[in-house]
GROMACS .gro file of C-alpha atoms in nm:
model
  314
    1UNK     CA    1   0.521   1.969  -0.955
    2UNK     CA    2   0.474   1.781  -1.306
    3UNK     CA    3   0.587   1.453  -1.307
    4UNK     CA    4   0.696   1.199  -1.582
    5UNK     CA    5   0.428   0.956  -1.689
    6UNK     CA    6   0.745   0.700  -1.714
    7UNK     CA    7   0.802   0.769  -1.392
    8UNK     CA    8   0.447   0.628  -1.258
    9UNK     CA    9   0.301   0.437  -1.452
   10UNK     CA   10   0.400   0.191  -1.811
   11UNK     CA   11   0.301   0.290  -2.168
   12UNK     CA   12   0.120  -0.063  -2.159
   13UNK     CA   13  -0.199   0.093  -2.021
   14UNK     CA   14  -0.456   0.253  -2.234
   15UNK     CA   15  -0.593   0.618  -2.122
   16UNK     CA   16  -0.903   0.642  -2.009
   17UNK     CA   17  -0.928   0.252  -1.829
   18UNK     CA   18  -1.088   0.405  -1.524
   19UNK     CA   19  -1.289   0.646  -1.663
   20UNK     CA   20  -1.594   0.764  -1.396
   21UNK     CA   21  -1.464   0.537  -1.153
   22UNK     CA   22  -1.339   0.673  -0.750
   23UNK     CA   23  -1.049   0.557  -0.533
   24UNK     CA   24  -0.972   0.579  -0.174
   25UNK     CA   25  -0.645   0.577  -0.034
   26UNK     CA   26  -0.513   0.553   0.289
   27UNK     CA   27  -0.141   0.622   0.343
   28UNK     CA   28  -0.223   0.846   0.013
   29UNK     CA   29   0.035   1.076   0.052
   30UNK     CA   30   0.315   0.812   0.083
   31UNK     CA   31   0.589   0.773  -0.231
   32UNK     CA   32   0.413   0.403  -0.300
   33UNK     CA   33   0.069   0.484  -0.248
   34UNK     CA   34   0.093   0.794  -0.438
   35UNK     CA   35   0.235   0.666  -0.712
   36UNK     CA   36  -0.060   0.387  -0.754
   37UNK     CA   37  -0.347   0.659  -0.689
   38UNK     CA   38  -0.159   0.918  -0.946
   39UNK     CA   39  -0.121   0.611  -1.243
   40UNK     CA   40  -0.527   0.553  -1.185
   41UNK     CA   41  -0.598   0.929  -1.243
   42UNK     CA   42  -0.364   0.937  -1.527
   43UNK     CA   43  -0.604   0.698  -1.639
   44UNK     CA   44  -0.893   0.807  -1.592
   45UNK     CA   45  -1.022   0.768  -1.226
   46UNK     CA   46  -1.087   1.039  -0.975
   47UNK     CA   47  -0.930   1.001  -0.640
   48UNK     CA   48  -0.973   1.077  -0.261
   49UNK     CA   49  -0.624   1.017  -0.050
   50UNK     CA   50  -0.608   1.015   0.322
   51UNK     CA   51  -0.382   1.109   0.601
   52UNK     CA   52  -0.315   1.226   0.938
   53UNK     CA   53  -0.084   1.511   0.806
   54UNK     CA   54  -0.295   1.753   0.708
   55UNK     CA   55  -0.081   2.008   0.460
   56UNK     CA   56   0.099   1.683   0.347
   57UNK     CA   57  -0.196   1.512   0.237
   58UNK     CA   58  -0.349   1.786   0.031
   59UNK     CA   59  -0.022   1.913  -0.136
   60UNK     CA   60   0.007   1.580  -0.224
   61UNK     CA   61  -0.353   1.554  -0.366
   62UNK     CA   62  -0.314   1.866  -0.565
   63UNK     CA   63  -0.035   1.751  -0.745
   64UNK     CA   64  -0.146   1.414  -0.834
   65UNK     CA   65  -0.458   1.590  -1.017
   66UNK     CA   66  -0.190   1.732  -1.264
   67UNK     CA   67  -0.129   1.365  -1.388
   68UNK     CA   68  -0.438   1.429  -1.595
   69UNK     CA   69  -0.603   1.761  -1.704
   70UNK     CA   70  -0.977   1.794  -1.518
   71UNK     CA   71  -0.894   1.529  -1.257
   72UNK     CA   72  -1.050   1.552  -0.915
   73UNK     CA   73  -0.859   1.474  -0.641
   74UNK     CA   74  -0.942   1.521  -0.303
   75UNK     CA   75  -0.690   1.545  -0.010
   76UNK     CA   76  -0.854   1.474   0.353
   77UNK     CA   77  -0.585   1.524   0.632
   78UNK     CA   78  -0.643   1.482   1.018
   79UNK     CA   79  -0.796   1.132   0.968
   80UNK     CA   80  -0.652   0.867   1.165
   81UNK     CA   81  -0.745   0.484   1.036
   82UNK     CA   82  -0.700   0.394   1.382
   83UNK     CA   83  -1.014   0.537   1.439
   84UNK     CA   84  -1.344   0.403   1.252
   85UNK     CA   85  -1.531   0.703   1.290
   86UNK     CA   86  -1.206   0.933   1.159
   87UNK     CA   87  -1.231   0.705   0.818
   88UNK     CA   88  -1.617   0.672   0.804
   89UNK     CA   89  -1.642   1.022   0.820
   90UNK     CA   90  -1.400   1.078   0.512
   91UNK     CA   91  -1.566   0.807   0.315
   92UNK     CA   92  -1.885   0.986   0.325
   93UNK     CA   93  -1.726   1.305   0.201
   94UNK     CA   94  -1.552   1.109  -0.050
   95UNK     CA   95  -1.877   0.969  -0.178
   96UNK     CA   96  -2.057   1.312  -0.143
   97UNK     CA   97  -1.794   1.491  -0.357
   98UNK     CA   98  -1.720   1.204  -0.608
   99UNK     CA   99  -2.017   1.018  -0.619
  100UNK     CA  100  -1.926   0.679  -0.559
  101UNK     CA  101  -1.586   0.451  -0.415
  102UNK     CA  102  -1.534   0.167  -0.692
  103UNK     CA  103  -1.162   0.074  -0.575
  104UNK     CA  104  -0.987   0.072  -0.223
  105UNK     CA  105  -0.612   0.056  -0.148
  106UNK     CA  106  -0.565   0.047   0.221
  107UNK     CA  107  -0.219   0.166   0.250
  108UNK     CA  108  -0.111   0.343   0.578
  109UNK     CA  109   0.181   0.168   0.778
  110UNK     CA  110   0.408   0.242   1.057
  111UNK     CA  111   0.735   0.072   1.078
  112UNK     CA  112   1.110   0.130   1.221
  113UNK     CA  113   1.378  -0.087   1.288
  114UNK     CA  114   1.379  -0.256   1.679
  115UNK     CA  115   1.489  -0.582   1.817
  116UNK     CA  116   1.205  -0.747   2.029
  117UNK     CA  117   1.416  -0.674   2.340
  118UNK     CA  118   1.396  -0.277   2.241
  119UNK     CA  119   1.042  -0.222   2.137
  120UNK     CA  120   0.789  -0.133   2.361
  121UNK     CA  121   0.434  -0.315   2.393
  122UNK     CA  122   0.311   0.059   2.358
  123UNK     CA  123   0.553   0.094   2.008
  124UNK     CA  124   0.423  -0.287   1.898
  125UNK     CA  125   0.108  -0.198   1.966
  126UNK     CA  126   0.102   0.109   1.756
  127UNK     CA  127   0.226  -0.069   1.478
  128UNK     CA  128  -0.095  -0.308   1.511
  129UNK     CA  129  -0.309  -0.040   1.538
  130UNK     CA  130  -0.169   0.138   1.235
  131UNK     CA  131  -0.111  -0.150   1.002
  132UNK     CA  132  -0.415  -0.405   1.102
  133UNK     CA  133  -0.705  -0.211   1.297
  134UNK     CA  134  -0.631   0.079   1.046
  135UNK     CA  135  -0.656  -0.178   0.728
  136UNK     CA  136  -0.980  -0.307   0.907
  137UNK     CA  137  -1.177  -0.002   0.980
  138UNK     CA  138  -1.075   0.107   0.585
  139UNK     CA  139  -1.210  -0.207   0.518
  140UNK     CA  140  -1.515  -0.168   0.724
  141UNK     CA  141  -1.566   0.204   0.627
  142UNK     CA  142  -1.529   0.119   0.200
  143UNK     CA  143  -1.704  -0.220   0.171
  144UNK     CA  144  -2.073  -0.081   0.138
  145UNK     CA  145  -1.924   0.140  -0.145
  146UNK     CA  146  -1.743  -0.190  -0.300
  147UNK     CA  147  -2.036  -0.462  -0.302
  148UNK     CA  148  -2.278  -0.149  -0.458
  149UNK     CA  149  -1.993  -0.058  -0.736
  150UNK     CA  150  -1.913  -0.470  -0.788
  151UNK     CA  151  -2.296  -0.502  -0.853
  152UNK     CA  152  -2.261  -0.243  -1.077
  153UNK     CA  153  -1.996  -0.343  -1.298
  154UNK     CA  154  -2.012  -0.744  -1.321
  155UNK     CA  155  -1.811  -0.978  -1.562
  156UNK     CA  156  -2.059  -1.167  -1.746
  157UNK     CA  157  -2.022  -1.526  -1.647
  158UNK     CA  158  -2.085  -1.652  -2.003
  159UNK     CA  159  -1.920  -1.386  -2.259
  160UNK     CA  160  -1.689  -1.371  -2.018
  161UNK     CA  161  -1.681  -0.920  -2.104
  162UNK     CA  162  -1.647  -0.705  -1.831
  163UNK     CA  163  -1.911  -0.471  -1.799
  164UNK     CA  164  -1.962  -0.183  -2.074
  165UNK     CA  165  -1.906   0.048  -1.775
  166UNK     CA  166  -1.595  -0.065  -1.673
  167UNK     CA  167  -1.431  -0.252  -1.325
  168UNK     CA  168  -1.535  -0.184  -1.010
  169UNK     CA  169  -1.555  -0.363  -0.655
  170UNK     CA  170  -1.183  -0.403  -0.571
  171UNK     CA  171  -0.987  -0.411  -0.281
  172UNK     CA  172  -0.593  -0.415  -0.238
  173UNK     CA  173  -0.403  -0.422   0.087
  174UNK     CA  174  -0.057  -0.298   0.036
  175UNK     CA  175   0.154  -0.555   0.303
  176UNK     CA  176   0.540  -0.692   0.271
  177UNK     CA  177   0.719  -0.984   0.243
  178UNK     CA  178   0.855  -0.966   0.558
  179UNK     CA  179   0.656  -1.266   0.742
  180UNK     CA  180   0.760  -1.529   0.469
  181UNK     CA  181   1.102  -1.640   0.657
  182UNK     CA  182   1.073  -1.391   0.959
  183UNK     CA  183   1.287  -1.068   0.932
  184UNK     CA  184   1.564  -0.981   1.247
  185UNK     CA  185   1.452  -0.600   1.372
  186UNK     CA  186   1.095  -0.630   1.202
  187UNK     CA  187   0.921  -0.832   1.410
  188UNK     CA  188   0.632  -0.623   1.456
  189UNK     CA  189   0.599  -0.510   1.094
  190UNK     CA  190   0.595  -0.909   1.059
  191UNK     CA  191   0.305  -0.973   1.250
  192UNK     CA  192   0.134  -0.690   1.121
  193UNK     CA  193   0.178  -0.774   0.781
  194UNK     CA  194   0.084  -1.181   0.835
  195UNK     CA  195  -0.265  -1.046   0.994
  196UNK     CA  196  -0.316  -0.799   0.687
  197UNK     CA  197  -0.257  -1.077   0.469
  198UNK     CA  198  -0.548  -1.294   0.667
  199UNK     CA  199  -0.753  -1.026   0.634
  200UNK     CA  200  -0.752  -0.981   0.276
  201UNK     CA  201  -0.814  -1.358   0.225
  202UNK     CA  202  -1.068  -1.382   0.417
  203UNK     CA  203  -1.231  -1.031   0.266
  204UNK     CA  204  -1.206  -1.237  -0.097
  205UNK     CA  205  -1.393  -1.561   0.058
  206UNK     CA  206  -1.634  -1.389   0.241
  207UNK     CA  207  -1.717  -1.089  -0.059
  208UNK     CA  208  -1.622  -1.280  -0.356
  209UNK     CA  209  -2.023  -1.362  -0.393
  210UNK     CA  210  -2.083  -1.022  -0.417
  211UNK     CA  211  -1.836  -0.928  -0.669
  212UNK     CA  212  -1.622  -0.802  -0.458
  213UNK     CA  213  -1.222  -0.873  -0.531
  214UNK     CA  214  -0.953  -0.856  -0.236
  215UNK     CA  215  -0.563  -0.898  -0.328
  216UNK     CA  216  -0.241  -0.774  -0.193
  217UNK     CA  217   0.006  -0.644  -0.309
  218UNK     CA  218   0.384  -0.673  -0.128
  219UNK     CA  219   0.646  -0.456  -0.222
  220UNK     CA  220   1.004  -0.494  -0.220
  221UNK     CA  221   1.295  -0.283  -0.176
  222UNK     CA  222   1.152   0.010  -0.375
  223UNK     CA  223   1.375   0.307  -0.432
  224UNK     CA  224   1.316   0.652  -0.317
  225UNK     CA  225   1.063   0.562  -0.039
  226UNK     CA  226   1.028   0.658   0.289
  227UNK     CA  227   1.038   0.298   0.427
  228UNK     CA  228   1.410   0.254   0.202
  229UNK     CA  229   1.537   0.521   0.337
  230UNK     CA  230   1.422   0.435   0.724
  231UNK     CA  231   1.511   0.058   0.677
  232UNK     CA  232   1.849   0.066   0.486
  233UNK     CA  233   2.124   0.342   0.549
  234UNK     CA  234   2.230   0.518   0.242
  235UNK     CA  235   2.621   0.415   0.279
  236UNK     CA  236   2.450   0.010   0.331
  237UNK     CA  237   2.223   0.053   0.023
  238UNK     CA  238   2.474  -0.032  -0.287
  239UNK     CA  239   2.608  -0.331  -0.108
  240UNK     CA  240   2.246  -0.461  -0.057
  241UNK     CA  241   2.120  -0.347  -0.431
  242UNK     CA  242   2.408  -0.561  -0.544
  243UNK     CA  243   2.249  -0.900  -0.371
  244UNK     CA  244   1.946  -0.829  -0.527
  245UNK     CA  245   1.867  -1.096  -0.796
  246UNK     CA  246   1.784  -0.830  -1.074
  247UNK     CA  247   2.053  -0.606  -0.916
  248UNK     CA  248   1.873  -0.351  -0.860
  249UNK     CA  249   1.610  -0.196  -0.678
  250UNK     CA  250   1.195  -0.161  -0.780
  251UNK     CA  251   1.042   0.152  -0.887
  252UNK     CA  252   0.729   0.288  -0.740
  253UNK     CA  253   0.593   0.253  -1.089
  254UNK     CA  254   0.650  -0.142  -1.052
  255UNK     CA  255   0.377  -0.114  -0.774
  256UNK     CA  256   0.175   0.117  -1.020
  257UNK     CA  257   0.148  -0.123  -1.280
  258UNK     CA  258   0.064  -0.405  -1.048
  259UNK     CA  259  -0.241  -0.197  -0.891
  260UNK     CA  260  -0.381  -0.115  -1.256
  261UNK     CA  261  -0.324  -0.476  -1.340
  262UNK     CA  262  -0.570  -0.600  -1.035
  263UNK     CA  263  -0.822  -0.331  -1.062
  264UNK     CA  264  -0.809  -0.328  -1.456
  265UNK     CA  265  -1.007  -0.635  -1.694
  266UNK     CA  266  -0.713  -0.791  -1.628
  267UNK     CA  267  -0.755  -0.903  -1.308
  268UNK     CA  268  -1.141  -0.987  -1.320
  269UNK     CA  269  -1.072  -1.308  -1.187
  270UNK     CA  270  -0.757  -1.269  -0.992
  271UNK     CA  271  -0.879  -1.254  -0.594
  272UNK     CA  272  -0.729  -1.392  -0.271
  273UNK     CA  273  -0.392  -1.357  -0.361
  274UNK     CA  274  -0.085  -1.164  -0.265
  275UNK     CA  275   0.098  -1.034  -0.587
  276UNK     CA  276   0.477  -1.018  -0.456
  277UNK     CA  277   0.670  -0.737  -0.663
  278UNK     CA  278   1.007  -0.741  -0.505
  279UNK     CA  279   1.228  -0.883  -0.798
  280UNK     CA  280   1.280  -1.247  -0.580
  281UNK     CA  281   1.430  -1.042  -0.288
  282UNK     CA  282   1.259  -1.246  -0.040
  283UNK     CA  283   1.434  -1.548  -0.130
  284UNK     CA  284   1.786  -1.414  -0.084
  285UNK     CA  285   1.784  -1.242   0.266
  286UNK     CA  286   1.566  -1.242   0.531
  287UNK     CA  287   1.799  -0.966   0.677
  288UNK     CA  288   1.683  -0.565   0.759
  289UNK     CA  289   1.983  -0.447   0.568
  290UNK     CA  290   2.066  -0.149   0.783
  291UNK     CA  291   2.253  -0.404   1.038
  292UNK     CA  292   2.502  -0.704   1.091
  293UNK     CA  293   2.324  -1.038   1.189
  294UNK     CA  294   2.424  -1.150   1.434
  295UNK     CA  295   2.635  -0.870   1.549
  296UNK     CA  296   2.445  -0.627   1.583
  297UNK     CA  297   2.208  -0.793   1.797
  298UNK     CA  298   2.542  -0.912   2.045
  299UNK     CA  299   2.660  -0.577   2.055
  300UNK     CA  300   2.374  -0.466   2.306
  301UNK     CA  301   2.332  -0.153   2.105
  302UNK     CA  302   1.936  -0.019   2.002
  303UNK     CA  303   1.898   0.131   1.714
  304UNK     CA  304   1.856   0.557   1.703
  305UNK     CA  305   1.478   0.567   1.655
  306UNK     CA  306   1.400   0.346   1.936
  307UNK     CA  307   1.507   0.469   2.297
  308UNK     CA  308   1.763   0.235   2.427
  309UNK     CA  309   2.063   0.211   2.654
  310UNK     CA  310   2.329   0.266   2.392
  311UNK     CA  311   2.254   0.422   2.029
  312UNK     CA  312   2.415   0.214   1.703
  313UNK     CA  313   2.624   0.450   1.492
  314UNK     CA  314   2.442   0.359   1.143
   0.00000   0.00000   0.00000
């Protein structure tokens, strides 16, 4: 289906930015991710989303080439980041189809709501394996691709002009905010996200002298997601947009516009950082929203998509 522009990505953004240039996406087929790979082929780039859901991830391809007319978009389903070889294997194909990989966003995630009395070490471990191995083997599978495009498309140290060819060499890990003052039923996610957010640092210390830029990017509350919709109820979701200190809730094209900023001129010298766009929600609550502290958590009930010994009625 055709989307809005406006609904993706800002008018601030000139067409054509990423011109020639190739992304990979993990979690491509999510509503965030999605959103940031279809505002780069609105502008320009070609694209190459992954996913373990295999009609999911190439319905969703197909429709993010219709952001801009002769876009190619390729949709690789049945690849699991938790496996190296699953995400080498769809690199190469990317680079065979599309000819090179000049920006990353390592975006697949698992997450639910769970005391640490009700997960499992099987469920916590998932989440690891998901969130950090799976941002670590994208990281491992891309970064040839990254320090040969970076090489290609350096800022000149002295004019201080990017390349006539463009950006290239980039690197964003899409984590949370989660971690900052610890998070009641997201414990895992927490711990996921912290070592995500190492990683990324250390990716911009250890790459930075080859041109290579590594940033995250932590989302808020963002409405119409997946991970809304899992984490906060819909009858507990205008009491919590109300505590927000914008009152409201982001948009997927906030997270758009941040990605283009990093991987665009602009952010030529922005690396080892963690962009936060959650409108200060952070700061207010450190609360899952989709239960009473500490109530909840005295009650002795588990929450529905965890087995436990008594379900919550959310």
């Amino acid at each position: 289906m055709s989307i809005k522009k406006s609904d993706y990505v800002s008018d601030t953004w000139k067409d054509g930015l990423f011109t020639n240039k190739v992304v990979f996406c993990t979690g491509g087929a999510g509503t965030i991710c999605s959103a940031q790979v279809r505002a780069l082929v609105h502008l320009g780039a070609n694209a190459c989303i992954v996913g373990r859901n295999v009609e999911k991830t190439e319905k969703m391809a197909q429709d993010i080439a219709t952001a801009r007319s002769g876009a190619k978009v390729l949709g690789l389903g049945a690849v699991d980041v938790r496996s190296f070889d699953s995400l080498k294997e769809s690199v190469d194909r990317c680079v065979k189809e599309l000819g090179a990989i000049d920006f990353v966003i390592a975006g697949a995630a698992g997450n639910f709501l769970a005391s640490i009395n009700q997960i499992s070490t099987n469920a916590f471990k998932s989440v690891m394996d998901i969130d950090v191995l799976g941002s670590y083997n994208t990281l491992k599978a891309t970064i040839p691709h990254l320090v040969e495009s970076a090489k290609k498309h350096k800022v000149d140290s002295n004019s201080l002009k990017p390349s006539p060819a463009g950006t290239g060499g980039r690197i964003i890990f899409v984590s949370a905010t989660l971690h900052y003052t610890g998070t009641v039923f997201q414990g895992h996610v927490s711990v996921a996200k912290a070592g995500i957010d190492a990683l990324a640092n250390t990716v911009a210390l250890e790459f930075g002298p080859l041109g290579v830029t590594s940033n995250v990017i932590a989302p808020g509350p963002i409405a119409s997601t997946e991970g809304l919709d899992r984490l906060l109820p819909s009858e507990s979701a205008e009491k919590y947009k109300k505590s927000q200190p914008l009152g409201r809730f982001g948009s997927v094209r906030d997270i758009a516009d941040a990605t283009v900023y990093l991987f665009a001129d602009t952010g030529s010298y922005v690396t080892g950082q963690t962009l936060v766009v959650d409108g200060s929600s952070w700061r207010t609550s450190s609360g899952a929203g989709a239960a009473e502290y500490p109530d909840f958590l005295l009650s002795g009930e588990t929450f529905q998509s965890v087995k436990g010994k008594k379900k919550a009625k959310l």
